[in-house]
Coordinates of N, CA, C and O in Angstrom, one line a residue:
D1 N -11.1 -175.5 -120.7 CA -12.0 -175.9 -121.9 C -13.4 -175.5 -121.6 O -14.3 -176.3 -121.3
F2 N -13.7 -174.2 -121.6 CA -15.0 -173.7 -121.3 C -16.1 -174.2 -122.2 O -17.2 -174.5 -121.7
P3 N -15.9 -174.2 -123.5 CA -17.0 -174.7 -124.4 C -17.5 -176.1 -124.0 O -18.7 -176.4 -124.1
G4 N -16.6 -177.0 -123.5 CA -17.0 -178.3 -123.1 C -17.5 -178.5 -121.7 O -17.8 -179.6 -121.3
M5 N -17.5 -177.4 -121.0 CA -17.8 -177.5 -119.5 C -19.3 -177.7 -119.3 O -20.1 -177.0 -119.9
E6 N -19.7 -178.7 -118.5 CA -21.0 -178.9 -118.2 C -21.2 -179.0 -116.6 O -20.5 -179.8 -116.0
I7 N -21.9 -178.1 -116.0 CA -22.1 -178.0 -114.6 C -23.6 -177.9 -114.3 O -24.3 -177.1 -115.0
L8 N -24.1 -178.7 -113.4 CA -25.5 -178.6 -113.1 C -25.7 -178.4 -111.6 O -25.1 -179.1 -110.8
G9 N -26.5 -177.4 -111.2 CA -26.8 -177.2 -109.8 C -26.7 -175.7 -109.4 O -26.3 -174.9 -110.1
G10 N -27.2 -175.5 -108.2 CA -27.2 -174.1 -107.6 C -28.4 -173.8 -106.9 O -29.1 -174.7 -106.4
I11 N -28.7 -172.5 -106.8 CA -29.8 -172.0 -106.0 C -31.1 -172.1 -106.8 O -31.2 -171.7 -107.9
N12 N -32.1 -172.7 -106.2 CA -33.4 -172.9 -106.8 C -34.0 -171.5 -107.1 O -34.0 -170.6 -106.2
T13 N -34.6 -171.3 -108.3 CA -35.1 -170.0 -108.7 C -36.2 -169.5 -107.8 O -36.4 -168.3 -107.7
R14 N -36.8 -170.3 -107.0 CA -37.9 -169.9 -106.1 C -37.3 -169.0 -105.0 O -38.0 -168.2 -104.4
F15 N -36.0 -169.2 -104.7 CA -35.4 -168.5 -103.6 C -34.5 -167.3 -104.0 O -33.9 -166.6 -103.2
I16 N -34.5 -167.1 -105.3 CA -33.7 -166.0 -105.8 C -34.5 -164.7 -105.8 O -35.6 -164.7 -106.4
P17 N -34.1 -163.6 -105.1 CA -34.9 -162.4 -105.1 C -34.9 -161.7 -106.5 O -34.0 -161.9 -107.3
S18 N -35.9 -160.9 -106.7 CA -35.9 -160.1 -108.0 C -34.8 -159.2 -108.0 O -34.5 -158.5 -107.0
P19 N -34.0 -159.1 -109.1 CA -32.9 -158.2 -109.2 C -33.3 -156.8 -109.0 O -34.5 -156.4 -109.4
I20 N -32.5 -156.0 -108.4 CA -32.7 -154.6 -108.3 C -32.2 -153.9 -109.5 O -31.0 -154.0 -109.8
N21 N -33.0 -153.2 -110.2 CA -32.6 -152.5 -111.5 C -32.2 -151.1 -111.1 O -33.1 -150.3 -110.7
Q22 N -30.9 -150.7 -111.2 CA -30.5 -149.4 -110.9 C -31.1 -148.3 -111.7 O -31.2 -147.2 -111.2
D23 N -31.6 -148.6 -112.9 CA -32.2 -147.6 -113.8 C -33.5 -147.1 -113.2 O -34.0 -146.1 -113.6
D24 N -34.1 -147.8 -112.2 CA -35.3 -147.4 -111.5 C -35.1 -146.3 -110.5 O -36.1 -145.9 -109.8
Y25 N -33.8 -145.9 -110.3 CA -33.5 -144.9 -109.2 C -32.9 -143.6 -109.7 O -31.9 -143.2 -109.2
P26 N -33.5 -142.9 -110.7 CA -32.9 -141.6 -111.1 C -33.2 -140.5 -110.1 O -32.6 -139.4 -110.2
N27 N -34.0 -140.8 -109.1 CA -34.4 -139.8 -108.0 C -33.6 -140.1 -106.7 O -33.8 -139.4 -105.7
L28 N -32.6 -141.0 -106.8 CA -31.8 -141.3 -105.6 C -30.4 -140.8 -105.9 O -29.7 -141.4 -106.7
I29 N -30.0 -139.7 -105.2 CA -28.6 -139.2 -105.4 C -27.6 -140.3 -104.9 O -27.8 -140.8 -103.7
Y30 N -26.7 -140.7 -105.7 CA -25.6 -141.6 -105.2 C -24.3 -141.0 -105.7 O -23.9 -141.3 -106.9
D31 N -23.7 -140.2 -104.9 CA -22.5 -139.5 -105.3 C -21.5 -139.6 -104.2 O -21.9 -139.9 -103.0
Y32 N -20.2 -139.4 -104.4 CA -19.2 -139.5 -103.3 C -19.5 -138.5 -102.2 O -18.9 -138.7 -101.1
R33 N -20.3 -137.5 -102.4 CA -20.6 -136.5 -101.3 C -21.9 -136.8 -100.6 O -22.1 -136.3 -99.5
N34 N -22.8 -137.6 -101.1 CA -24.1 -137.8 -100.5 C -24.9 -138.9 -101.1 O -24.6 -139.3 -102.3
C35 N -25.8 -139.5 -100.4 CA -26.8 -140.5 -100.9 C -28.1 -140.2 -100.2 O -28.2 -140.3 -99.0
R36 N -29.1 -139.7 -101.0 CA -30.4 -139.4 -100.5 C -31.4 -139.3 -101.6 O -31.0 -139.1 -102.8
Y37 N -32.6 -139.5 -101.3 CA -33.7 -139.3 -102.3 C -33.9 -137.8 -102.5 O -33.8 -137.0 -101.6
L38 N -34.2 -137.4 -103.8 CA -34.5 -136.0 -104.1 C -35.9 -135.8 -103.5 O -36.8 -136.6 -103.5
K39 N -36.1 -134.6 -103.0 CA -37.5 -134.2 -102.5 C -38.4 -134.0 -103.7 O -37.9 -133.7 -104.8
K40 N -39.7 -134.1 -103.5 CA -40.6 -133.9 -104.6 C -40.4 -132.5 -105.3 O -40.4 -131.5 -104.6
G41 N -40.2 -132.5 -106.6 CA -40.0 -131.3 -107.3 C -38.6 -130.8 -107.3 O -38.2 -129.8 -108.0
E42 N -37.7 -131.4 -106.5 CA -36.3 -131.0 -106.4 C -35.5 -131.5 -107.6 O -35.6 -132.7 -108.0
A43 N -34.8 -130.6 -108.2 CA -33.9 -131.0 -109.4 C -32.6 -131.6 -108.8 O -32.2 -131.3 -107.7
L44 N -32.0 -132.4 -109.6 CA -30.7 -133.0 -109.3 C -29.7 -131.8 -109.2 O -29.5 -131.1 -110.1
P45 N -29.0 -131.7 -108.0 CA -28.0 -130.6 -107.9 C -26.9 -130.8 -109.0 O -26.5 -131.9 -109.4
A46 N -26.4 -129.7 -109.5 CA -25.4 -129.7 -110.6 C -24.2 -130.5 -110.1 O -23.7 -130.3 -109.0
G47 N -23.7 -131.3 -111.0 CA -22.5 -132.1 -110.8 C -22.7 -133.4 -110.0 O -21.8 -134.1 -109.8
F48 N -23.9 -133.6 -109.5 CA -24.2 -134.8 -108.7 C -24.6 -136.0 -109.6 O -25.2 -135.8 -110.7
K49 N -24.4 -137.2 -109.2 CA -24.8 -138.4 -109.9 C -25.9 -139.1 -109.2 O -26.1 -138.9 -108.0
T50 N -26.6 -140.0 -109.9 CA -27.7 -140.7 -109.2 C -27.4 -142.2 -109.2 O -26.5 -142.7 -109.9
M51 N -28.2 -143.0 -108.5 CA -28.1 -144.4 -108.4 C -28.3 -145.0 -109.8 O -27.6 -146.0 -110.1
A52 N -29.1 -144.4 -110.6 CA -29.3 -144.9 -112.0 C -28.0 -144.9 -112.8 O -27.8 -145.8 -113.6
G53 N -27.2 -143.9 -112.5 CA -26.0 -143.7 -113.3 C -24.8 -144.5 -112.7 O -23.8 -144.7 -113.5
G54 N -24.8 -144.9 -111.5 CA -23.6 -145.5 -110.9 C -23.9 -146.4 -109.8 O -23.0 -146.6 -108.9
G55 N -25.1 -147.0 -109.7 CA -25.5 -147.8 -108.5 C -25.3 -149.3 -108.6 O -26.0 -150.0 -108.0
N56 N -24.5 -149.8 -109.5 CA -24.3 -151.2 -109.7 C -24.0 -151.9 -108.4 O -24.7 -152.9 -108.0
I57 N -23.0 -151.5 -107.7 CA -22.6 -152.2 -106.5 C -23.6 -152.1 -105.4 O -24.0 -153.1 -104.7
P58 N -24.2 -150.9 -105.1 CA -25.2 -150.9 -104.0 C -26.4 -151.8 -104.4 O -27.0 -152.5 -103.5
C59 N -26.8 -151.9 -105.6 CA -28.0 -152.7 -106.0 C -27.7 -154.2 -105.9 O -28.5 -155.0 -105.5
I60 N -26.4 -154.5 -106.2 CA -26.0 -155.9 -106.1 C -26.0 -156.3 -104.6 O -26.5 -157.4 -104.2
I61 N -25.5 -155.4 -103.7 CA -25.5 -155.6 -102.3 C -26.9 -155.8 -101.8 O -27.2 -156.7 -101.0
K62 N -27.8 -155.0 -102.2 CA -29.2 -155.1 -101.7 C -29.8 -156.4 -102.1 O -30.5 -157.1 -101.3
C63 N -29.5 -156.9 -103.3 CA -30.1 -158.2 -103.8 C -29.5 -159.3 -103.0 O -30.2 -160.3 -102.6
I64 N -28.2 -159.3 -102.7 CA -27.6 -160.3 -101.8 C -28.2 -160.3 -100.4 O -28.5 -161.3 -99.8
L65 N -28.4 -159.1 -99.9 CA -29.0 -159.0 -98.5 C -30.4 -159.6 -98.5 O -30.8 -160.3 -97.6
E66 N -31.2 -159.3 -99.6 CA -32.5 -159.9 -99.7 C -32.5 -161.4 -99.8 O -33.3 -162.1 -99.2
Y67 N -31.5 -162.0 -100.5 CA -31.4 -163.4 -100.5 C -31.2 -164.0 -99.1 O -31.7 -165.1 -98.8
F68 N -30.4 -163.3 -98.3 CA -30.1 -163.8 -97.0 C -31.2 -163.3 -96.0 O -31.0 -163.3 -94.7
G69 N -32.3 -162.8 -96.5 CA -33.5 -162.5 -95.6 C -33.4 -161.1 -94.9 O -34.1 -160.9 -93.9
R70 N -32.6 -160.2 -95.5 CA -32.5 -158.9 -94.8 C -33.0 -157.8 -95.8 O -32.6 -157.7 -96.9
N71 N -34.0 -157.1 -95.3 CA -34.6 -156.0 -96.1 C -34.0 -154.7 -95.7 O -34.5 -154.0 -94.8
V72 N -32.9 -154.3 -96.4 CA -32.2 -153.0 -96.1 C -32.5 -152.0 -97.2 O -32.3 -152.4 -98.4
P73 N -33.0 -150.8 -96.9 CA -33.3 -149.9 -98.0 C -32.0 -149.5 -98.8 O -30.9 -149.4 -98.2
L74 N -32.2 -149.4 -100.1 CA -31.1 -149.0 -101.0 C -30.4 -147.7 -100.6 O -29.2 -147.6 -100.6
E75 N -31.2 -146.8 -100.1 CA -30.6 -145.5 -99.7 C -29.7 -145.7 -98.5 O -28.6 -145.1 -98.4
Q76 N -30.0 -146.6 -97.6 CA -29.1 -146.9 -96.4 C -27.8 -147.5 -96.9 O -26.7 -147.2 -96.4
I77 N -27.9 -148.4 -97.8 CA -26.7 -149.1 -98.4 C -25.8 -148.0 -99.0 O -24.6 -147.9 -98.8
G78 N -26.4 -147.2 -99.9 CA -25.7 -146.1 -100.5 C -25.0 -145.1 -99.5 O -23.9 -144.7 -99.7
R79 N -25.8 -144.8 -98.5 CA -25.2 -143.9 -97.4 C -24.0 -144.5 -96.8 O -23.0 -143.8 -96.5
L80 N -24.1 -145.8 -96.5 CA -22.9 -146.5 -95.8 C -21.7 -146.4 -96.8 O -20.6 -146.2 -96.3
L81 N -21.9 -146.7 -98.0 CA -20.8 -146.6 -99.0 C -20.2 -145.2 -99.1 O -19.0 -145.1 -99.1
V82 N -21.0 -144.2 -99.0 CA -20.5 -142.8 -99.1 C -19.8 -142.5 -97.8 O -18.7 -142.0 -97.8
Q83 N -20.4 -142.8 -96.6 CA -19.8 -142.5 -95.3 C -18.4 -143.2 -95.2 O -17.5 -142.6 -94.6
H84 N -18.3 -144.4 -95.7 CA -17.0 -145.1 -95.5 C -16.0 -144.9 -96.6 O -15.0 -145.5 -96.7
G85 N -16.4 -144.0 -97.6 CA -15.4 -143.6 -98.6 C -15.3 -144.6 -99.8 O -14.4 -144.5 -100.5
Y86 N -16.3 -145.5 -99.9 CA -16.2 -146.4 -101.0 C -16.7 -145.9 -102.3 O -16.4 -146.4 -103.4
R87 N -17.5 -144.8 -102.3 CA -18.0 -144.2 -103.5 C -16.9 -143.2 -103.9 O -16.5 -142.3 -103.1
T88 N -16.4 -143.3 -105.1 CA -15.3 -142.4 -105.5 C -15.7 -141.2 -106.4 O -16.8 -141.3 -107.0
P89 N -14.9 -140.2 -106.4 CA -15.3 -139.0 -107.2 C -15.4 -139.3 -108.7 O -16.1 -138.5 -109.4
D90 N -14.8 -140.3 -109.2 CA -14.8 -140.6 -110.6 C -16.0 -141.5 -111.0 O -15.9 -142.3 -112.0
D91 N -17.1 -141.5 -110.3 CA -18.3 -142.3 -110.6 C -18.3 -143.7 -110.2 O -19.3 -144.4 -110.4
G92 N -17.2 -144.2 -109.6 CA -17.2 -145.7 -109.3 C -17.4 -145.9 -107.8 O -17.5 -145.0 -107.0
T93 N -17.5 -147.2 -107.5 CA -17.5 -147.7 -106.1 C -16.4 -148.7 -106.0 O -16.2 -149.6 -106.8
L94 N -15.6 -148.6 -104.9 CA -14.5 -149.5 -104.7 C -15.0 -150.9 -104.6 O -15.9 -151.2 -103.8
W95 N -14.3 -151.9 -105.2 CA -14.7 -153.3 -105.2 C -14.6 -153.8 -103.8 O -15.3 -154.7 -103.4
S96 N -13.7 -153.3 -103.0 CA -13.5 -153.8 -101.6 C -14.8 -153.6 -100.8 O -14.9 -154.2 -99.7
A97 N -15.7 -152.8 -101.2 CA -17.0 -152.6 -100.5 C -17.7 -153.9 -100.2 O -18.3 -154.1 -99.2
F98 N -17.6 -154.9 -101.1 CA -18.2 -156.2 -100.9 C -17.7 -156.8 -99.6 O -18.5 -157.3 -98.8
E99 N -16.4 -156.9 -99.5 CA -15.8 -157.5 -98.3 C -16.0 -156.7 -97.0 O -16.3 -157.2 -96.0
R100 N -16.0 -155.3 -97.2 CA -16.0 -154.5 -96.0 C -17.4 -154.1 -95.5 O -17.5 -153.6 -94.4
L101 N -18.4 -154.4 -96.3 CA -19.8 -154.1 -95.8 C -20.5 -155.4 -95.5 O -21.1 -155.5 -94.5
L102 N -20.5 -156.4 -96.4 CA -21.3 -157.5 -96.2 C -20.9 -158.3 -95.0 O -21.8 -158.7 -94.2
D103 N -19.6 -158.5 -94.7 CA -19.2 -159.3 -93.5 C -19.3 -158.5 -92.2 O -20.1 -158.8 -91.3
P104 N -18.6 -157.4 -92.1 CA -18.6 -156.7 -90.8 C -19.9 -156.0 -90.4 O -20.3 -156.0 -89.2
I105 N -20.6 -155.5 -91.4 CA -21.8 -154.7 -91.1 C -23.1 -155.6 -91.1 O -23.9 -155.5 -90.2
Y106 N -23.1 -156.5 -92.1 CA -24.4 -157.3 -92.2 C -24.2 -158.7 -91.8 O -25.1 -159.5 -91.9
G107 N -23.0 -159.2 -91.5 CA -22.7 -160.5 -91.0 C -22.8 -161.6 -92.0 O -23.0 -162.8 -91.7
I108 N -22.6 -161.2 -93.3 CA -22.6 -162.2 -94.4 C -21.1 -162.5 -94.8 O -20.5 -161.6 -95.3
K109 N -20.6 -163.7 -94.5 CA -19.2 -164.0 -94.7 C -19.0 -163.9 -96.2 O -19.7 -164.5 -97.0
V110 N -17.9 -163.3 -96.6 CA -17.5 -163.2 -98.0 C -16.0 -163.7 -98.1 O -15.2 -163.3 -97.3
T111 N -15.8 -164.5 -99.1 CA -14.5 -165.0 -99.4 C -14.2 -164.7 -100.9 O -15.1 -164.7 -101.7
V112 N -12.9 -164.5 -101.2 CA -12.5 -164.2 -102.6 C -11.8 -165.5 -103.1 O -10.7 -165.9 -102.6
P113 N -12.4 -166.2 -104.0 CA -11.8 -167.4 -104.5 C -10.5 -167.1 -105.3 O -10.4 -166.1 -105.9
S114 N -9.6 -168.0 -105.3 CA -8.3 -167.8 -106.0 C -8.4 -168.3 -107.4 O -7.5 -168.0 -108.2
S115 N -9.4 -169.0 -107.8 CA -9.5 -169.5 -109.1 C -11.0 -169.6 -109.5 O -11.9 -169.7 -108.6
L116 N -11.3 -169.8 -110.8 CA -12.7 -170.0 -111.2 C -13.3 -171.3 -110.6 O -14.4 -171.3 -110.3
Y117 N -12.4 -172.3 -110.5 CA -12.9 -173.6 -110.0 C -13.4 -173.4 -108.5 O -14.3 -174.2 -108.1
E118 N -12.8 -172.5 -107.8 CA -13.3 -172.3 -106.4 C -14.6 -171.6 -106.2 O -15.2 -171.6 -105.2
L119 N -15.1 -171.1 -107.3 CA -16.5 -170.5 -107.2 C -17.6 -171.4 -107.6 O -18.7 -171.2 -107.3
I120 N -17.2 -172.5 -108.3 CA -18.2 -173.5 -108.7 C -18.9 -174.2 -107.5 O -20.1 -174.3 -107.4
G121 N -18.0 -174.7 -106.6 CA -18.5 -175.5 -105.5 C -19.5 -174.7 -104.6 O -20.6 -175.2 -104.3
P122 N -19.1 -173.5 -104.2 CA -20.1 -172.7 -103.4 C -21.4 -172.5 -104.1 O -22.5 -172.6 -103.4
I123 N -21.5 -172.2 -105.4 CA -22.8 -172.0 -106.1 C -23.6 -173.3 -106.0 O -24.8 -173.3 -105.7
L124 N -22.9 -174.5 -106.2 CA -23.6 -175.7 -106.1 C -24.2 -176.0 -104.7 O -25.1 -176.7 -104.6
L125 N -23.5 -175.4 -103.7 CA -24.0 -175.5 -102.3 C -25.0 -174.5 -101.9 O -25.3 -174.4 -100.7
G126 N -25.4 -173.6 -102.8 CA -26.4 -172.6 -102.5 C -25.9 -171.3 -102.0 O -26.6 -170.5 -101.4
Q127 N -24.6 -171.0 -102.3 CA -24.0 -169.7 -102.0 C -23.8 -168.9 -103.2 O -23.1 -169.3 -104.1
P128 N -24.5 -167.7 -103.3 CA -24.4 -166.9 -104.5 C -23.0 -166.3 -104.6 O -22.3 -166.1 -103.6
V129 N -22.6 -166.1 -105.8 CA -21.3 -165.5 -106.1 C -21.5 -164.2 -106.8 O -22.2 -164.1 -107.9
I130 N -20.9 -163.1 -106.3 CA -20.8 -161.8 -107.0 C -19.6 -161.9 -107.9 O -18.5 -162.3 -107.4
A131 N -19.7 -161.5 -109.1 CA -18.6 -161.5 -110.0 C -18.5 -160.1 -110.7 O -19.5 -159.6 -111.2
M132 N -17.3 -159.6 -110.7 CA -17.0 -158.3 -111.5 C -16.6 -158.8 -112.9 O -15.6 -159.5 -113.0
I133 N -17.3 -158.3 -113.9 CA -17.1 -158.8 -115.2 C -16.8 -157.7 -116.2 O -17.1 -156.5 -115.9
D134 N -16.3 -158.1 -117.4 CA -16.2 -157.2 -118.5 C -17.6 -157.2 -119.2 O -17.9 -158.2 -119.9
A135 N -18.4 -156.2 -118.9 CA -19.8 -156.2 -119.4 C -20.0 -156.3 -120.9 O -20.9 -156.9 -121.4
E136 N -19.1 -155.6 -121.6 CA -19.2 -155.5 -123.0 C -19.1 -156.9 -123.6 O -19.9 -157.2 -124.5
H137 N -18.2 -157.7 -123.2 CA -18.1 -159.1 -123.8 C -19.1 -160.1 -123.3 O -19.6 -160.9 -124.1
V138 N -19.5 -160.0 -122.0 CA -20.4 -161.0 -121.5 C -21.8 -160.7 -122.0 O -22.6 -161.6 -122.4
Y139 N -22.2 -159.4 -122.1 CA -23.5 -159.0 -122.4 C -23.7 -158.6 -123.9 O -24.7 -157.9 -124.2
K140 N -22.8 -159.0 -124.8 CA -22.9 -158.5 -126.2 C -24.2 -158.8 -126.8 O -24.8 -158.0 -127.5
Q141 N -24.8 -160.0 -126.5 CA -26.1 -160.4 -127.1 C -27.3 -159.7 -126.5 O -28.4 -159.7 -127.0
Y142 N -27.1 -159.0 -125.3 CA -28.2 -158.4 -124.6 C -28.1 -156.8 -124.7 O -29.0 -156.2 -124.2
Q143 N -27.1 -156.3 -125.3 CA -26.9 -154.8 -125.4 C -28.2 -154.1 -125.8 O -28.5 -153.0 -125.3
K144 N -28.9 -154.7 -126.8 CA -30.2 -154.0 -127.3 C -31.2 -153.9 -126.2 O -32.1 -153.1 -126.4
Y145 N -31.2 -154.6 -125.1 CA -32.2 -154.5 -124.1 C -31.8 -153.5 -123.0 O -32.7 -153.2 -122.2
F146 N -30.6 -153.1 -122.9 CA -30.2 -152.1 -121.9 C -30.7 -150.8 -122.3 O -30.9 -150.4 -123.4
S147 N -31.0 -150.0 -121.2 CA -31.5 -148.6 -121.5 C -30.4 -147.7 -122.0 O -30.7 -146.7 -122.6
K148 N -29.2 -148.1 -121.7 CA -28.0 -147.4 -122.3 C -26.9 -148.4 -122.6 O -26.9 -149.5 -122.1
E149 N -26.0 -148.0 -123.5 CA -24.9 -148.9 -123.8 C -24.0 -149.1 -122.6 O -23.7 -148.2 -121.9
I150 N -23.7 -150.4 -122.3 CA -22.9 -150.7 -121.2 C -21.4 -151.0 -121.6 O -21.2 -151.7 -122.5
H151 N -20.5 -150.3 -120.9 CA -19.1 -150.4 -121.2 C -18.4 -150.7 -119.9 O -18.8 -150.3 -118.9
G152 N -17.2 -151.3 -120.0 CA -16.4 -151.5 -118.9 C -16.9 -152.6 -117.9 O -17.5 -153.6 -118.4
R153 N -16.6 -152.5 -116.7 CA -16.8 -153.5 -115.7 C -18.1 -153.2 -114.9 O -18.4 -152.1 -114.6
M154 N -18.7 -154.3 -114.6 CA -19.9 -154.3 -113.7 C -20.1 -155.6 -112.9 O -19.5 -156.6 -113.3
A155 N -20.8 -155.5 -111.8 CA -21.0 -156.6 -111.0 C -22.3 -157.4 -111.4 O -23.3 -156.7 -111.8
I156 N -22.2 -158.7 -111.3 CA -23.4 -159.5 -111.5 C -23.5 -160.5 -110.3 O -22.5 -160.6 -109.5
I157 N -24.5 -161.3 -110.2 CA -24.6 -162.4 -109.3 C -24.9 -163.7 -110.0 O -25.8 -163.7 -110.9
I158 N -24.0 -164.7 -109.7 CA -24.2 -166.0 -110.3 C -25.0 -166.8 -109.3 O -24.6 -167.0 -108.2
W159 N -26.1 -167.4 -109.8 CA -27.0 -168.1 -108.9 C -26.9 -169.6 -109.1 O -27.1 -170.4 -108.2
Q160 N -26.8 -170.1 -110.4 CA -26.8 -171.5 -110.6 C -26.1 -171.8 -112.0 O -25.9 -170.9 -112.8
F161 N -25.8 -173.1 -112.2 CA -25.3 -173.5 -113.5 C -26.3 -174.5 -114.1 O -26.9 -175.4 -113.4
T162 N -26.5 -174.4 -115.3 CA -27.4 -175.3 -116.1 C -26.6 -175.8 -117.3 O -26.6 -175.1 -118.3
G163 N -25.9 -176.9 -117.2 CA -25.1 -177.3 -118.3 C -23.9 -176.4 -118.6 O -23.1 -176.1 -117.7
G164 N -23.9 -175.9 -119.8 CA -22.8 -175.0 -120.2 C -23.1 -173.5 -120.0 O -22.5 -172.7 -120.6
H165 N -24.1 -173.2 -119.1 CA -24.6 -171.9 -118.9 C -24.6 -171.6 -117.4 O -24.7 -172.4 -116.6
A166 N -24.5 -170.3 -117.1 CA -24.7 -169.8 -115.8 C -26.0 -169.0 -115.7 O -26.3 -168.2 -116.7
L167 N -26.8 -169.1 -114.7 CA -28.0 -168.3 -114.5 C -27.6 -167.1 -113.6 O -27.1 -167.3 -112.5
I168 N -27.7 -165.9 -114.1 CA -27.2 -164.7 -113.4 C -28.3 -163.6 -113.4 O -29.3 -163.6 -114.1
S169 N -28.0 -162.6 -112.5 CA -28.8 -161.4 -112.6 C -27.8 -160.2 -112.6 O -26.7 -160.3 -112.2
C170 N -28.3 -159.1 -113.1 CA -27.5 -157.9 -113.1 C -28.4 -156.7 -112.8 O -29.6 -156.9 -112.7
T171 N -27.8 -155.5 -112.7 CA -28.6 -154.4 -112.3 C -29.1 -153.5 -113.5 O -29.6 -152.4 -113.2
H172 N -28.9 -154.0 -114.7 CA -29.4 -153.2 -115.8 C -30.5 -154.0 -116.6 O -31.1 -153.4 -117.5
L173 N -30.8 -155.2 -116.2 CA -31.9 -156.0 -116.8 C -32.8 -156.5 -115.7 O -32.3 -156.9 -114.6
Y174 N -34.0 -156.7 -116.0 CA -34.9 -157.4 -115.1 C -34.8 -158.9 -115.2 O -34.5 -159.4 -116.3
G175 N -35.1 -159.6 -114.2 CA -35.1 -161.1 -114.3 C -33.8 -161.7 -114.3 O -32.7 -161.1 -114.0
L176 N -33.8 -163.0 -114.5 CA -32.6 -163.8 -114.6 C -32.2 -164.1 -116.0 O -33.1 -164.2 -116.9
H177 N -30.9 -164.3 -116.3 CA -30.5 -164.5 -117.6 C -29.5 -165.6 -117.7 O -28.6 -165.7 -116.8
S178 N -29.5 -166.3 -118.8 CA -28.6 -167.4 -119.0 C -27.5 -167.0 -119.9 O -27.7 -166.4 -120.9
I179 N -26.2 -167.2 -119.4 CA -25.0 -166.8 -120.1 C -24.2 -168.0 -120.3 O -24.0 -168.8 -119.4
K180 N -23.6 -168.2 -121.5 CA -22.7 -169.3 -121.7 C -21.4 -169.1 -120.9 O -20.9 -168.0 -120.7
L181 N -21.0 -170.2 -120.3 CA -19.8 -170.2 -119.4 C -18.6 -169.8 -120.2 O -17.7 -169.1 -119.7
E182 N -18.6 -170.1 -121.5 CA -17.4 -169.7 -122.4 C -17.4 -168.2 -122.6 O -16.3 -167.6 -122.8
D183 N -18.5 -167.5 -122.4 CA -18.6 -166.1 -122.5 C -18.3 -165.4 -121.1 O -17.7 -164.4 -121.0
L184 N -18.8 -166.1 -120.1 CA -18.7 -165.5 -118.7 C -17.3 -165.7 -118.1 O -16.7 -164.8 -117.7
F185 N -16.9 -167.0 -118.0 CA -15.7 -167.3 -117.2 C -14.4 -166.5 -117.7 O -13.7 -166.0 -116.8
P186 N -14.1 -166.4 -118.9 CA -12.9 -165.7 -119.3 C -13.0 -164.2 -119.0 O -12.0 -163.5 -119.1
N187 N -14.2 -163.7 -118.8 CA -14.4 -162.2 -118.6 C -14.6 -161.8 -117.1 O -15.1 -160.8 -116.8
I188 N -14.3 -162.7 -116.2 CA -14.5 -162.4 -114.7 C -13.2 -161.9 -114.3 O -12.1 -162.5 -114.4
Y189 N -13.2 -160.7 -113.7 CA -12.0 -160.1 -113.1 C -11.8 -160.5 -111.7 O -10.6 -160.8 -111.3
R190 N -12.8 -160.6 -110.9 CA -12.7 -160.9 -109.5 C -14.1 -161.5 -109.1 O -15.1 -161.1 -109.6
A191 N -14.1 -162.3 -108.1 CA -15.4 -162.9 -107.6 C -15.4 -162.9 -106.0 O -14.3 -162.9 -105.4
W192 N -16.6 -162.9 -105.5 CA -16.8 -162.9 -104.0 C -17.9 -163.9 -103.7 O -19.0 -163.8 -104.2
V193 N -17.6 -165.0 -103.0 CA -18.5 -166.0 -102.6 C -19.2 -165.5 -101.3 O -18.5 -165.1 -100.3
C194 N -20.5 -165.5 -101.3 CA -21.3 -165.0 -100.1 C -21.9 -166.1 -99.4 O -22.6 -166.9 -99.9

């Protein structure tokens, strides 16, 4: 009964890092072949993609690392994803990157809850949750603020609950945003507790 759900608690907004907006990185190549900044005056090589076009997962990882006090350059995160084969030729990043990078490389334990109820407790205890969502349905009221229309799946971070809403950040909008639990919960495909 999502419409009647009331949850209060989570991470104090003073401790939530500013979200990393992937649209700010059109000069950072993020492709299955390479991740690097373009040199001054260098054009994007034909057929390559940038962080702005497909950097949702690296930007989410950077934000989580910042929450845990680690300042890792976005280019380094992207390079690791490319080196380990998590960036795919079809513009995506494998979801398993959250488990395979955060824990073994950066020492941030990640668990995959088996139900929505298992992600509520960790958030109330100050553990952020990354969630892969159906962006079209969750962000329908925010589409006008995106620089481009958002379709399909994307990762967000859930920071806290305030009544019937979740306070989240994403990589296509600046700041924190309140989303109704009834819009969010049915549209979560998978989640990772950090």
